[in-house]
PDB file of C-alpha atoms in Angstrom:
ATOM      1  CA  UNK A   1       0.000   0.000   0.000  1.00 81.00           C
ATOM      2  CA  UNK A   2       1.277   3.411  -1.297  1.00 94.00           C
ATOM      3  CA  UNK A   3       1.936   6.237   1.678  1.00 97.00           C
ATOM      4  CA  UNK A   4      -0.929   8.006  -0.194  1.00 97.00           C
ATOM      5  CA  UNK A   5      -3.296   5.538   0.382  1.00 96.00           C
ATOM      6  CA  UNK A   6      -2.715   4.309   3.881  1.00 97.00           C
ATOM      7  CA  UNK A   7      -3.338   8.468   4.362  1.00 98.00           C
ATOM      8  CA  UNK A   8      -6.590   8.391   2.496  1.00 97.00           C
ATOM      9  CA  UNK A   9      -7.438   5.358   4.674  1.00 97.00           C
ATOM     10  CA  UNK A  10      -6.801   8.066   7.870  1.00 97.00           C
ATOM     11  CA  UNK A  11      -8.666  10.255   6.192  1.00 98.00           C
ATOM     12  CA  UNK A  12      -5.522  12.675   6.107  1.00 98.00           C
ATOM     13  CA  UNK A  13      -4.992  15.484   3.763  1.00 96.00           C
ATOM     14  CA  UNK A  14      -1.879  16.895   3.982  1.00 96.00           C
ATOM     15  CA  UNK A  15      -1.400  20.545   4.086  1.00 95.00           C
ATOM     16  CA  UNK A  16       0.850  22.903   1.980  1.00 92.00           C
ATOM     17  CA  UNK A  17       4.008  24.495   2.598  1.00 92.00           C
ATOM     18  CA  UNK A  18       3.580  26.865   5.267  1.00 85.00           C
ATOM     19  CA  UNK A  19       4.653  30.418   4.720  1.00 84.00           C
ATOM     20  CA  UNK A  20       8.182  30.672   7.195  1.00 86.00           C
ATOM     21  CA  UNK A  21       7.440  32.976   9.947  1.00 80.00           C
ATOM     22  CA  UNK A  22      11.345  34.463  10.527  1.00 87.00           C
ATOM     23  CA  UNK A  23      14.579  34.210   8.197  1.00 92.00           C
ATOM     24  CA  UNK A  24      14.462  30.652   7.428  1.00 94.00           C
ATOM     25  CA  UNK A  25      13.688  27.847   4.873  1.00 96.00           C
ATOM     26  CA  UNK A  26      10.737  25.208   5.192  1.00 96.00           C
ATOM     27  CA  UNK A  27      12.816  22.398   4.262  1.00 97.00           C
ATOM     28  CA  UNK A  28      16.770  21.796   3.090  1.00 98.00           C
ATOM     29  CA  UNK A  29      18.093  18.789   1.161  1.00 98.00           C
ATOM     30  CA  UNK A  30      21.812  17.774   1.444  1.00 98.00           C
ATOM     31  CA  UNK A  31      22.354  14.331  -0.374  1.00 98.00           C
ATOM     32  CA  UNK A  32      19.674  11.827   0.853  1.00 98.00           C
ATOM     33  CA  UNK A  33      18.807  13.670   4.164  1.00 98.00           C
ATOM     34  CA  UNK A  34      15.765  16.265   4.305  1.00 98.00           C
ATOM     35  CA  UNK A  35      16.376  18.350   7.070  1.00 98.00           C
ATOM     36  CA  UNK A  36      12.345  20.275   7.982  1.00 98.00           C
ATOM     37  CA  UNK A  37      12.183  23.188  10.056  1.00 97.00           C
ATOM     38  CA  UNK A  38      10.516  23.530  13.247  1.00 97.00           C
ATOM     39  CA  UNK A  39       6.474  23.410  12.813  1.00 97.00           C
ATOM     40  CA  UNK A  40       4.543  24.748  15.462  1.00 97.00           C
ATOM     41  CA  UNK A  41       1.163  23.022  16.425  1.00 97.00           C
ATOM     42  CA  UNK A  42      -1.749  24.680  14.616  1.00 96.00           C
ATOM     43  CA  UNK A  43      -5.699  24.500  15.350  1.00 95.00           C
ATOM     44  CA  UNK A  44      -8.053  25.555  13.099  1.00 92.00           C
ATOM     45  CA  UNK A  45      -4.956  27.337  10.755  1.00 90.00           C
ATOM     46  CA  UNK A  46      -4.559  29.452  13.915  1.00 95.00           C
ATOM     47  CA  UNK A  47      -1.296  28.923  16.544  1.00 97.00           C
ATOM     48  CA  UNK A  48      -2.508  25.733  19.364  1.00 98.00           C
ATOM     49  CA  UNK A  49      -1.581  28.122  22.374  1.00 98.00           C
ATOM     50  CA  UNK A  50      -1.212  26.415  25.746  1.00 98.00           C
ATOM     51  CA  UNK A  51       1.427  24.937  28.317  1.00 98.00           C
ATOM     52  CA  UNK A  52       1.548  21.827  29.525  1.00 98.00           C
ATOM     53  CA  UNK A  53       1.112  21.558  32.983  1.00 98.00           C
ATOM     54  CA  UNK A  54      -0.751  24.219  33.341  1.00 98.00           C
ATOM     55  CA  UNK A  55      -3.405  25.004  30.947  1.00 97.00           C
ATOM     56  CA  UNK A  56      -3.037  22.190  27.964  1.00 98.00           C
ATOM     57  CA  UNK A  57      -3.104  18.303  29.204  1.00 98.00           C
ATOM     58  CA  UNK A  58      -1.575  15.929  28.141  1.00 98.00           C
ATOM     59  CA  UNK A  59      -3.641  14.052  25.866  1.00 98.00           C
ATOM     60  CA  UNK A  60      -4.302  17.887  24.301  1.00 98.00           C
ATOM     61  CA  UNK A  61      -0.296  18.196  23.436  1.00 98.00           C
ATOM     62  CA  UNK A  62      -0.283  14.674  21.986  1.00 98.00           C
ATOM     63  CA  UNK A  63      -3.165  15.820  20.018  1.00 98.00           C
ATOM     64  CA  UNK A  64      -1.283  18.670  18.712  1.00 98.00           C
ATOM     65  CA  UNK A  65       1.632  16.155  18.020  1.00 98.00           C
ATOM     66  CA  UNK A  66      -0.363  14.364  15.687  1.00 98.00           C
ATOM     67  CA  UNK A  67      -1.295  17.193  14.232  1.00 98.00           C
ATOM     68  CA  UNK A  68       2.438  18.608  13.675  1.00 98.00           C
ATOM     69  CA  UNK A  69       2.854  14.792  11.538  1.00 98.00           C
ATOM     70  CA  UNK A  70       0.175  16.084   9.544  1.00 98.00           C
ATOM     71  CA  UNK A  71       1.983  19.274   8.421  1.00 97.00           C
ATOM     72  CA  UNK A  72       5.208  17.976   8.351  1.00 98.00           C
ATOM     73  CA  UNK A  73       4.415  15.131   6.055  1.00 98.00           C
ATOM     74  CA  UNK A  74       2.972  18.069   4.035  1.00 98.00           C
ATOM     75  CA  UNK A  75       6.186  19.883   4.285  1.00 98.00           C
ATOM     76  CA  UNK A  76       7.868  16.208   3.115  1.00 98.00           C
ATOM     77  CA  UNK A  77       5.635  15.941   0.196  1.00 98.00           C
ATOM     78  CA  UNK A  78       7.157  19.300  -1.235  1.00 97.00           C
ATOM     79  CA  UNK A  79      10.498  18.646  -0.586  1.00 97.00           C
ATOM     80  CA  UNK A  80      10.853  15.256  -1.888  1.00 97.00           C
ATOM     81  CA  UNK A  81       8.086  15.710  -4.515  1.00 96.00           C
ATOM     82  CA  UNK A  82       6.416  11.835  -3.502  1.00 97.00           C
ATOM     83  CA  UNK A  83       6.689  10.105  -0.260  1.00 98.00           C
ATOM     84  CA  UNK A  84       6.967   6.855  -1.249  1.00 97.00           C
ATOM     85  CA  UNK A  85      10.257   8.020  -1.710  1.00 97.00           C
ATOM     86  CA  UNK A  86      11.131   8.004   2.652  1.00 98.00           C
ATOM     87  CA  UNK A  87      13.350   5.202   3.245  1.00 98.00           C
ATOM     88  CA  UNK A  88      13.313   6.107   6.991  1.00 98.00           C
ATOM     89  CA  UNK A  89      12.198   8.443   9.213  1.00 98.00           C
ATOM     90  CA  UNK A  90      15.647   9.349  10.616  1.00 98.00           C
ATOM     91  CA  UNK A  91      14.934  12.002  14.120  1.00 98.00           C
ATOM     92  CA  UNK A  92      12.388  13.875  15.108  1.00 98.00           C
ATOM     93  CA  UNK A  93      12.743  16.504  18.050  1.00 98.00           C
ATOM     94  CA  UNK A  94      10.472  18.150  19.898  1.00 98.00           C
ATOM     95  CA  UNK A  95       9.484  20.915  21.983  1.00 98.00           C
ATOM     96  CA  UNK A  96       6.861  21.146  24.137  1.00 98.00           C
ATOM     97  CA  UNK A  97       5.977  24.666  25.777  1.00 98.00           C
ATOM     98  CA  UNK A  98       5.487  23.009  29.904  1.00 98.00           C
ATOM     99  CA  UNK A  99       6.033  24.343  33.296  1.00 98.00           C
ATOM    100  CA  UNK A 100       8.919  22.911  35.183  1.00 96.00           C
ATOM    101  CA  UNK A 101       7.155  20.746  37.085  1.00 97.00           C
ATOM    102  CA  UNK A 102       5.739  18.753  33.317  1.00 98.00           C
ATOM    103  CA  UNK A 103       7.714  15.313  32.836  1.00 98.00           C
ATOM    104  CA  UNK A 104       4.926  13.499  30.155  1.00 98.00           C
ATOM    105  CA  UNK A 105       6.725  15.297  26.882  1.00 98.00           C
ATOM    106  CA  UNK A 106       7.845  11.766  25.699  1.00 98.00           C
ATOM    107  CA  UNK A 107       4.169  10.825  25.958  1.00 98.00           C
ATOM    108  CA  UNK A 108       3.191  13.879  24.119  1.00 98.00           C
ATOM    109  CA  UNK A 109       5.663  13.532  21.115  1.00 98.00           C
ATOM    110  CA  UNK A 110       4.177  10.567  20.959  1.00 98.00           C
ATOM    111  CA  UNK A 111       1.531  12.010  18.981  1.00 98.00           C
ATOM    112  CA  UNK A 112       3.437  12.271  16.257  1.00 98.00           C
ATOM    113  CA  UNK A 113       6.017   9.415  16.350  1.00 98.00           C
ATOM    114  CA  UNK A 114       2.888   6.990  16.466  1.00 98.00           C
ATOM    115  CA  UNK A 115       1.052   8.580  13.485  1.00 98.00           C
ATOM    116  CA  UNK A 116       4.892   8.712  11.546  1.00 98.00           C
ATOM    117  CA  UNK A 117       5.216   4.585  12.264  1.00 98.00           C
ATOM    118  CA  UNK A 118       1.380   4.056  11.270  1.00 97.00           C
ATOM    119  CA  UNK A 119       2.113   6.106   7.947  1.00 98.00           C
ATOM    120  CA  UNK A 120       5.422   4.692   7.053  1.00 98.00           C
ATOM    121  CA  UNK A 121       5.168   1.772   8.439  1.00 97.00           C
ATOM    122  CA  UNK A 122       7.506  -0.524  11.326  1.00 94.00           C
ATOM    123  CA  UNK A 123      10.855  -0.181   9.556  1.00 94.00           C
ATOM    124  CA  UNK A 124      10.678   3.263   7.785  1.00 97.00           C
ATOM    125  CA  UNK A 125       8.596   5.374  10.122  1.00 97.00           C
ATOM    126  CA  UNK A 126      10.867   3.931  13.675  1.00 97.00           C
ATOM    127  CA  UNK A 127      13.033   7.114  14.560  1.00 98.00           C
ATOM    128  CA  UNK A 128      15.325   8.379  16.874  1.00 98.00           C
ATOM    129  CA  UNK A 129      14.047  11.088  18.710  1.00 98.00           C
ATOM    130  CA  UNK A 130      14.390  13.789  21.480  1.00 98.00           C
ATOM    131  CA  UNK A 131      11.494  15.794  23.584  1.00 98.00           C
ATOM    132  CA  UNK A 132      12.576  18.417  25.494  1.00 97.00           C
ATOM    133  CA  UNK A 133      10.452  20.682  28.050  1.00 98.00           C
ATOM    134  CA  UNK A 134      11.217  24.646  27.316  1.00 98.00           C
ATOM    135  CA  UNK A 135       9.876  27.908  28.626  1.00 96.00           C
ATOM    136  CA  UNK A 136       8.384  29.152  25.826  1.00 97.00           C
ATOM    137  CA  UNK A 137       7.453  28.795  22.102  1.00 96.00           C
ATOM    138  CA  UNK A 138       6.780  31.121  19.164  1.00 95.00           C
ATOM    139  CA  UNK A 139       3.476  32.717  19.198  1.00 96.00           C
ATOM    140  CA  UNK A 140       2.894  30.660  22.294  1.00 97.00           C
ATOM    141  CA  UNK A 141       2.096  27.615  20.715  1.00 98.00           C
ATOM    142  CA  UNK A 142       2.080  24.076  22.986  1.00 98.00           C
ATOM    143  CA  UNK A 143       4.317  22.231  20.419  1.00 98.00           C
ATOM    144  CA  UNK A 144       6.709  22.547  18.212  1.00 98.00           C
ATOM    145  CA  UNK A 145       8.703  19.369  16.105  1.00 98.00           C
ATOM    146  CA  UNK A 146      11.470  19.097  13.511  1.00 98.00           C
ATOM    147  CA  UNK A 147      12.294  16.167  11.422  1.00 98.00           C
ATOM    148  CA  UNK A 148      15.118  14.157   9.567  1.00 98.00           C
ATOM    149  CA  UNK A 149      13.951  12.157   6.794  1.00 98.00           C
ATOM    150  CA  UNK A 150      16.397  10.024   4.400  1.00 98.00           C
ATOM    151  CA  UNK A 151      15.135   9.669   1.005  1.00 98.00           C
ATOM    152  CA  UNK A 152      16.020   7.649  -2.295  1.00 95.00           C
TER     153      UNK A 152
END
C-alpha cells in the first residue's frame, strides 16, 4: 500500500508548505537527508496556544503532536516531490511549551512518532528522537517538532 493511500485510509490530507514565519527555509536537502524546520502546532490554521502543565493536558499536546505529523508530512511531500520516496524516518525533536514541574513530553511527542510509524510503516517510520520541556514557544504555541527524513 502506497503512503498516499494508507493516508486516504486516515482520512488525512496533507497541508501545503507553510509560509516561514522568521529568516528561514521550510525544508533543506543535502544528499539523501531532508532536514524540515521547526512546525509549530496549529488549530483551526490558527497557533494551538497552551502549556503543559498548566493550561493544555496531556492528551491535548499529543493531540497537537499528531497534528504537527500532519503538516510535516505536508512539508515532506514538497520537498521530496512523492513520499513513497522516505526510506526512513531518521529524528524527530520536539518541543513542548510546559512548566517545570511537566515530565509526560515523551508521551506527548508521541503524537506524532505513532502517526509517523502508522504512515510509514515498522521499519521506515521507527526514529530516533528527542522531547525536550522549554519555557516558551513562538506565538505561544504548545508544540513545536522538527524532522530528519532520508530519502532515495
Amino acid at each position: 500500500m502506497s503512503i498516499y493511500d494508507k493516508l486516504a485510509a486516515l482520512n488525512i490530507s496533507l497541508p501545503p508548505v507553510a509560509v516561514p514565519a522568521a529568516a528561514y527555509v521550510p525544508f533543506v536537502q543535502t544528499g539523501n537527508l531532508v532536514f524540515l524546520s521547526g512546525h509549530i502546532a496549529k488549530k483551526d490554521g490558527k497557533p494551538w496556544v497552551g502549556q503543559l502543565g498548566k493550561n493544555t493536558t496531556t492528551e491535548e499536546g499529543k493531540a497537537a503532536a499528531r497534528a504537527i505529523a500532519i503538516d510535516l508530512m505536508g512539508t515532506l511531500h514538497a520537498a521530496v516531490g512523492d513520499l513513497n520516496r522516505v526510506k526512513r524516518i531518521v529524528k524527530v525533536m520536539s518541543l513542548v511549551n510546559s512548566t517545570g514541574d511537566f515530565t509526560e513530553q515523551h508521551l506527548v511527542t508521541n503524537g506524532c512518532s505513532e502517526l509517523l510509524g502508522e504512515v510509514f510503516g515498522p521499519a521506515a517510520g521507527a526514529h530516533a528522537r528527542s522531547a525536550f520541556g522549554v519555557a516558551q514557544i513562538p506565538m505561544g504555541a504548545c508544540v513545536e517538532i522538527e524532522l530528519i527524513a532520508e530519502v532515495a
